[in-house]
Amino acid sequence: MIITRFATPLVTRVLLLLMPAVVLAKAATLAGLTRIEKTELTDFETFHIVGRMIWQGRAAEAYHAGTMREVQRVVSGSDTFMPWTYPPPFDLVVAGLALLPVSLAYLLFTGATLAAFLLVLKRIAGEAFPAVLLAIFPAIVVTIGCGQNGFLSGTLIGLAALAFAGGRALAGLPLGLMVVKPHLAVAFALHAVAARHWRCVGLAACVVALACAAATLAHGIAVWPAFVSAVAEAKAFLVAGYYPLHRMISVYAALRSLAVPAGVALAVQAGIAFLALSVVVATIRGRRDTATALGATALAGLFVSPYAYDYDLTLYGISLAFLMPDLIRRASPREQIALLGLSLFTCGYGLLASVWHDRMVGQDIPYPGTAAWPPSLAGFALLAIVVLVWRILSRAAGPVAAPARLGDGLPLAGGLR
């Protein structure tokens, strides 16, 4: 088994030790304890800025790109382009983080969500955890480096999937909390509906309603039209190429980076999203085993939105956690090498492209769309992974023993407790 030869106990221990070291190093940088030239804000610093604006009663202003850019310029001294488009319920999270200095808030948020994500990943993957960890490690490093909420998203999706696997209506709680990043939860929401898990759907709807009500009470009703306006602005920015396409993992970003017209790229993205969601329904209707169905659903979630980034690949980790035992059992040595290589490339391409661009072109570029940025190739690699996984899982399992699978023996569409 080729993948398990790479994912040795020593490699796993090294990776697990590297993660807290990188978190601590990043926290030290944010605290100003290490002397690193700073030219642009990290995502987490934007979280902290928005949190402070909320305590100043300026929640709605954070959704205006021009205002945010001015505030970010004051903080960073550079022309950072990082508009705020998160749903108002996530404002409650960043408001809490802003009560602490940025370095301590980063340490708490990233450290806690990383630990939770790894625990959930281990719970799902079982003995395949080392192989899954190795395959997605570059995405973990990326998420630690920018301080994004990928670990939070991965944890919530993983908890929802575990509850689905156990036939529990409690899956609706983490699924509803994904209101903070709803486009990543579309596939699992469809999974719940297609499997007729109505108690889960009802609980998720209640959680969403309560989160939105809490955000409205905390920030005022004006925050919602501001959010809607910000989403419209974001669509225009996306078409104009103002986002770092090389960091995105969507088919849309891949096509746009190759100068395909925005309308064509969006049409292709919509088609891919439809196919991905169709696969979710097909796994339910086809009565596929639980692990395969949940793994396919987690993977499908990455193809819904054109805004998917490399730090969202924690969902790929959840998918691999469900699928890896079967993949190891059925794949040939060449296919295992190809899967590992494609996984590492997909999870690490954005980081490598950013480093290359910063050295060759420079960091002081206000808009990615105005510079010669590297093409976005991760989206194509992710598609290749889907094809490879489908090819492997469509054949009968071989005689090679594999780790026990979480979904074995669990009913897929049974009644929820």
XYZ file of C-alpha atoms in Angstrom:
417
model
C 0.000 0.000 0.000
C 1.943 2.960 -1.360
C 0.197 5.780 0.505
C 0.679 4.141 3.888
C 4.394 3.718 3.126
C 4.700 7.504 2.848
C 2.420 8.199 5.816
C 4.622 6.489 8.385
C 4.220 7.013 12.150
C 7.370 9.175 12.102
C 6.000 11.377 9.305
C 2.687 11.710 11.143
C 4.404 12.754 14.377
C 6.506 15.308 12.528
C 3.443 16.809 10.839
C 1.544 16.957 14.127
C 4.476 18.734 15.780
C 4.915 21.177 12.909
C 1.349 22.461 13.114
C 1.469 24.000 16.616
C 4.951 25.318 15.835
C 3.630 27.170 12.786
C 0.658 28.480 14.795
C 2.973 29.835 17.496
C 5.296 31.373 14.910
C 2.382 33.128 13.225
C 1.062 34.395 16.561
C 4.522 35.779 17.342
C 4.552 37.581 14.010
C 1.148 39.153 14.679
C 2.374 40.232 18.106
C 5.385 41.923 16.529
C 7.824 39.617 18.309
C 9.482 38.567 15.059
C 10.831 41.023 12.511
C 9.217 40.152 9.199
C 8.548 42.762 6.545
C 4.805 43.266 6.327
C 3.149 44.523 3.174
C -0.396 43.230 3.349
C -2.956 42.043 5.843
C -3.715 38.429 6.632
C -7.296 37.206 6.603
C -7.342 36.942 10.381
C -6.269 40.554 10.783
C -9.277 41.502 8.686
C -11.438 39.418 11.046
C -10.007 41.429 13.930
C -10.519 44.759 12.151
C -14.173 43.969 11.459
C -14.626 42.884 15.065
C -13.324 46.228 16.294
C -15.584 48.066 13.854
C -18.548 46.150 15.238
C -17.782 47.307 18.781
C -17.623 50.853 17.385
C -21.145 50.430 16.018
C -19.910 50.277 12.412
C -20.966 46.742 11.456
C -22.807 47.879 8.339
C -19.815 49.993 7.204
C -17.612 46.906 7.166
C -19.641 45.637 4.205
C -18.711 48.649 2.078
C -15.577 47.761 0.119
C -14.335 51.350 -0.098
C -14.644 51.911 3.638
C -12.973 48.603 4.451
C -10.120 49.378 2.106
C -9.451 52.692 3.837
C -9.488 51.087 7.277
C -7.176 48.301 6.088
C -4.806 50.857 4.554
C -4.503 52.618 7.904
C -3.722 49.335 9.684
C -1.347 47.791 7.149
C 0.070 50.781 5.297
C -0.625 48.983 2.013
C -3.410 48.902 -0.531
C -4.843 45.604 0.667
C -7.892 44.316 -1.194
C -9.949 42.207 1.183
C -13.641 43.169 1.187
C -15.944 41.807 3.884
C -18.739 39.543 2.614
C -19.343 37.093 5.454
C -22.967 36.668 6.622
C -23.866 38.727 9.709
C -23.919 35.660 12.034
C -20.152 35.365 11.532
C -19.875 38.971 12.738
C -20.757 37.628 16.183
C -17.650 35.427 16.057
C -15.245 38.160 14.973
C -16.724 40.565 17.511
C -15.773 38.099 20.237
C -12.265 37.737 18.824
C -11.787 41.506 18.843
C -12.008 41.521 22.638
C -8.450 40.138 22.677
C -5.227 41.474 21.143
C -4.871 40.215 17.600
C -2.075 37.745 18.373
C -3.917 36.159 21.308
C -7.181 36.080 19.361
C -5.397 34.351 16.495
C -3.803 31.844 18.855
C -7.154 31.042 20.467
C -9.188 30.844 17.265
C -6.707 29.001 15.067
C -5.420 26.736 17.826
C -8.878 25.705 19.016
C -10.384 25.165 15.563
C -7.298 23.287 14.345
C -7.436 20.939 17.336
C -11.153 20.360 16.813
C -10.665 19.694 13.107
C -7.898 17.148 13.728
C -10.003 15.331 16.336
C -12.961 15.109 13.967
C -10.708 14.024 11.100
C -9.185 11.284 13.274
C -12.615 10.131 14.424
C -13.767 9.680 10.832
C -10.591 8.350 9.238
C -9.549 5.929 11.970
C -6.432 4.027 10.932
C -6.345 5.967 7.643
C -5.749 9.242 9.510
C -1.986 9.409 8.742
C -2.628 9.060 4.999
C -5.371 11.704 5.043
C -3.251 14.091 7.117
C -0.326 13.774 4.709
C -2.529 14.325 1.661
C -4.046 17.596 2.933
C -1.131 18.939 4.964
C -0.331 21.847 2.583
C -3.902 23.121 2.965
C -3.516 22.969 6.744
C -0.364 25.081 6.510
C -2.149 27.583 4.246
C -5.056 27.896 6.681
C -2.719 28.399 9.627
C -0.744 31.002 7.698
C -3.697 33.200 6.756
C -5.740 32.547 9.903
C -8.856 31.754 7.918
C -11.867 29.818 9.170
C -11.253 26.658 7.158
C -10.734 24.572 10.301
C -14.058 25.817 11.670
C -15.840 24.899 8.425
C -14.139 21.507 8.285
C -15.048 20.779 11.901
C -18.716 21.688 11.451
C -19.042 19.709 8.218
C -17.225 16.774 9.809
C -19.502 16.823 12.857
C -22.565 16.968 10.629
C -21.257 14.016 8.605
C -20.546 12.002 11.758
C -24.072 12.643 12.990
C -25.450 11.582 9.602
C -23.379 8.403 9.789
C -24.836 7.658 13.205
C -28.375 8.391 12.050
C -28.791 11.314 14.450
C -30.982 14.351 13.892
C -28.348 16.334 15.804
C -26.601 16.686 12.437
C -28.814 19.734 11.999
C -26.912 21.652 14.692
C -23.485 21.872 12.975
C -25.206 22.041 9.601
C -27.193 25.073 10.754
C -24.074 26.697 12.199
C -22.593 26.581 8.713
C -24.683 29.706 8.114
C -21.333 31.429 8.694
C -20.211 29.948 5.355
C -23.387 28.683 3.694
C -22.064 27.892 0.205
C -19.974 25.066 1.667
C -23.044 23.521 3.306
C -25.277 23.339 0.231
C -24.279 19.754 -0.607
C -25.004 18.473 2.899
C -28.285 20.377 3.044
C -29.273 18.629 -0.191
C -28.060 15.329 1.262
C -30.410 15.788 4.231
C -33.375 16.620 1.996
C -32.705 13.811 -0.489
C -32.412 11.289 2.355
C -35.591 12.730 3.923
C -33.912 13.523 7.205
C -36.642 16.009 8.042
C -35.810 16.346 11.737
C -32.260 17.281 10.789
C -33.557 19.798 8.235
C -35.893 21.300 10.819
C -33.169 21.628 13.443
C -30.791 23.214 10.913
C -33.466 25.723 9.894
C -34.060 26.654 13.538
C -30.343 27.142 14.154
C -30.050 29.368 11.084
C -33.068 31.413 12.168
C -31.719 31.863 15.684
C -28.257 32.833 14.424
C -29.728 35.409 12.058
C -31.986 36.784 14.787
C -29.019 37.097 17.171
C -27.023 38.917 14.495
C -29.922 41.286 13.864
C -30.320 42.070 17.561
C -26.586 42.634 17.963
C -25.898 44.689 14.838
C -29.248 46.159 13.835
C -31.438 45.488 10.814
C -29.263 47.727 8.616
C -26.562 45.073 8.554
C -28.619 42.883 6.214
C -29.034 45.288 3.258
C -25.349 46.144 3.714
C -24.504 42.433 3.467
C -26.636 42.010 0.340
C -24.909 45.007 -1.238
C -21.504 43.558 -0.369
C -22.384 40.272 -2.061
C -23.365 42.176 -5.211
C -20.057 44.052 -5.076
C -18.210 40.781 -4.654
C -19.791 39.390 -7.817
C -18.586 42.414 -9.754
C -15.090 42.101 -8.259
C -14.991 38.412 -9.165
C -15.898 39.097 -12.798
C -13.295 41.874 -12.935
C -10.589 39.492 -11.658
C -9.862 41.384 -8.442
C -9.650 38.259 -6.323
C -6.500 36.081 -6.161
C -7.607 33.468 -8.666
C -4.458 31.399 -8.126
C -5.615 30.783 -4.534
C -9.042 29.607 -5.652
C -9.909 25.977 -6.308
C -13.039 26.471 -8.409
C -13.427 25.643 -12.071
C -14.509 29.246 -12.612
C -11.196 30.563 -11.277
C -9.218 28.083 -13.363
C -10.968 29.135 -16.560
C -10.825 32.872 -15.820
C -7.099 32.672 -15.117
C -6.718 31.342 -18.662
C -8.597 34.377 -20.056
C -11.898 32.559 -20.620
C -14.747 35.154 -20.606
C -16.495 35.511 -17.248
C -19.897 34.539 -18.648
C -18.552 31.316 -20.118
C -16.615 30.488 -16.952
C -19.701 31.071 -14.795
C -21.798 28.871 -17.078
C -19.263 26.059 -16.813
C -19.108 26.534 -13.039
C -22.892 26.283 -12.835
C -22.833 23.096 -14.885
C -20.157 21.543 -12.704
C -22.071 22.529 -9.559
C -25.240 20.911 -10.947
C -23.364 17.705 -11.740
C -21.761 17.638 -8.290
C -25.092 18.056 -6.540
C -26.625 15.447 -8.837
C -23.996 12.997 -7.611
C -25.113 13.700 -4.031
C -28.691 12.799 -4.904
C -27.563 9.766 -6.909
C -25.631 8.351 -3.957
C -28.775 8.598 -1.842
C -31.131 7.162 -4.441
C -28.619 4.471 -5.392
C -28.357 3.342 -1.762
C -24.577 3.619 -1.721
C -22.910 2.800 1.580
C -22.762 5.533 4.204
C -19.044 6.289 3.989
C -19.103 6.643 0.203
C -22.197 8.830 0.263
C -20.825 11.168 2.931
C -17.400 11.334 1.305
C -18.977 12.207 -2.044
C -21.153 14.864 -0.398
C -18.203 16.553 1.299
C -16.280 16.588 -1.987
C -19.282 17.915 -3.906
C -19.506 20.858 -1.516
C -16.270 22.249 -2.953
C -17.748 22.547 -6.454
C -20.838 24.604 -5.637
C -19.410 28.128 -5.472
C -16.852 29.938 -7.633
C -15.506 31.512 -4.411
C -13.958 28.320 -3.004
C -10.377 28.865 -1.769
C -7.484 26.599 -0.814
C -8.275 26.975 2.884
C -11.689 25.431 2.160
C -9.930 22.184 1.275
C -10.487 21.043 4.848
C -13.701 19.678 3.312
C -11.529 17.606 0.995
C -9.909 16.232 4.132
C -13.326 15.216 5.476
C -14.108 13.578 2.133
C -10.825 11.659 2.104
C -11.383 10.558 5.694
C -14.514 8.729 4.593
C -13.153 7.444 1.287
C -9.492 6.659 2.002
C -9.948 3.120 3.378
C -11.763 2.061 0.205
C -9.313 3.961 -1.989
C -6.355 2.191 -0.392
C -8.085 -1.164 -0.738
C -9.064 -0.776 -4.386
C -6.376 1.453 -5.941
C -3.319 0.191 -7.738
C 0.107 1.461 -6.612
C 0.191 3.935 -9.523
C -3.277 5.207 -8.684
C -2.307 5.700 -5.063
C 0.756 7.692 -6.082
C -1.385 9.744 -8.472
C -3.974 10.410 -5.749
C -1.336 11.527 -3.258
C 0.428 13.687 -5.837
C -2.788 15.343 -7.021
C -3.857 15.939 -3.419
C -0.582 17.596 -2.464
C -0.636 19.691 -5.632
C -4.243 20.815 -5.120
C -3.718 21.670 -1.457
C -0.369 23.399 -1.940
C -0.582 25.085 -5.329
C -1.960 28.397 -4.045
C 0.852 28.697 -1.524
C 3.543 27.895 -4.081
C 2.024 30.281 -6.643
C 1.903 33.082 -4.057
C 5.540 32.575 -3.077
C 6.603 32.506 -6.727
C 4.651 35.673 -7.526
C 5.953 37.574 -4.499
C 9.548 36.820 -5.483
C 9.187 37.413 -9.213
C 6.720 40.319 -9.287
C 6.422 41.716 -5.759
C 3.755 41.947 -3.083
C 2.620 45.547 -3.475
C -0.050 44.787 -6.092
C -3.448 46.201 -5.049
C -5.563 43.994 -7.268
C -4.576 40.529 -8.451
C -6.434 41.189 -11.691
C -3.998 43.961 -12.620
C -0.833 41.868 -12.480
C 0.649 38.815 -14.166
C -0.429 36.308 -11.550
C 0.099 32.556 -12.060
C -2.812 30.610 -13.547
C -5.276 28.900 -11.237
C -4.558 25.192 -11.668
C -5.931 23.721 -8.432
C -9.466 23.606 -9.836
C -8.356 21.400 -12.710
C -6.399 19.174 -10.315
C -9.467 18.822 -8.089
C -11.482 17.702 -11.106
C -8.781 15.155 -11.889
C -9.074 13.857 -8.321
C -12.807 13.374 -8.773
C -12.262 11.380 -11.961
C -9.574 9.253 -10.325
C -11.650 8.601 -7.203
C -14.678 7.645 -9.312
C -12.549 5.271 -11.369
C -11.129 3.574 -8.270
C -14.396 3.260 -6.364
C -16.335 2.004 -9.376
C -14.384 -1.253 -9.430
C -14.763 -4.173 -7.052
C -12.609 -4.177 -3.942
C -9.462 -6.260 -4.052
C -8.287 -8.762 -1.465
C -5.923 -6.327 0.261
C -6.923 -5.614 3.835
C -7.766 -2.016 4.687
C -8.575 -0.066 7.832
C -12.081 -0.419 9.155
C -14.536 2.033 7.640
C -16.712 4.248 9.759
C -19.762 3.727 7.549
C -19.713 -0.092 7.427
C -23.007 -1.507 8.553
C -24.737 1.846 9.008
C -27.993 2.497 7.157
C -27.778 5.469 4.826
C -31.373 6.649 4.850
C -32.597 5.133 8.054
C -34.697 7.052 10.545
C -32.908 9.725 12.545
C -32.925 9.587 16.300
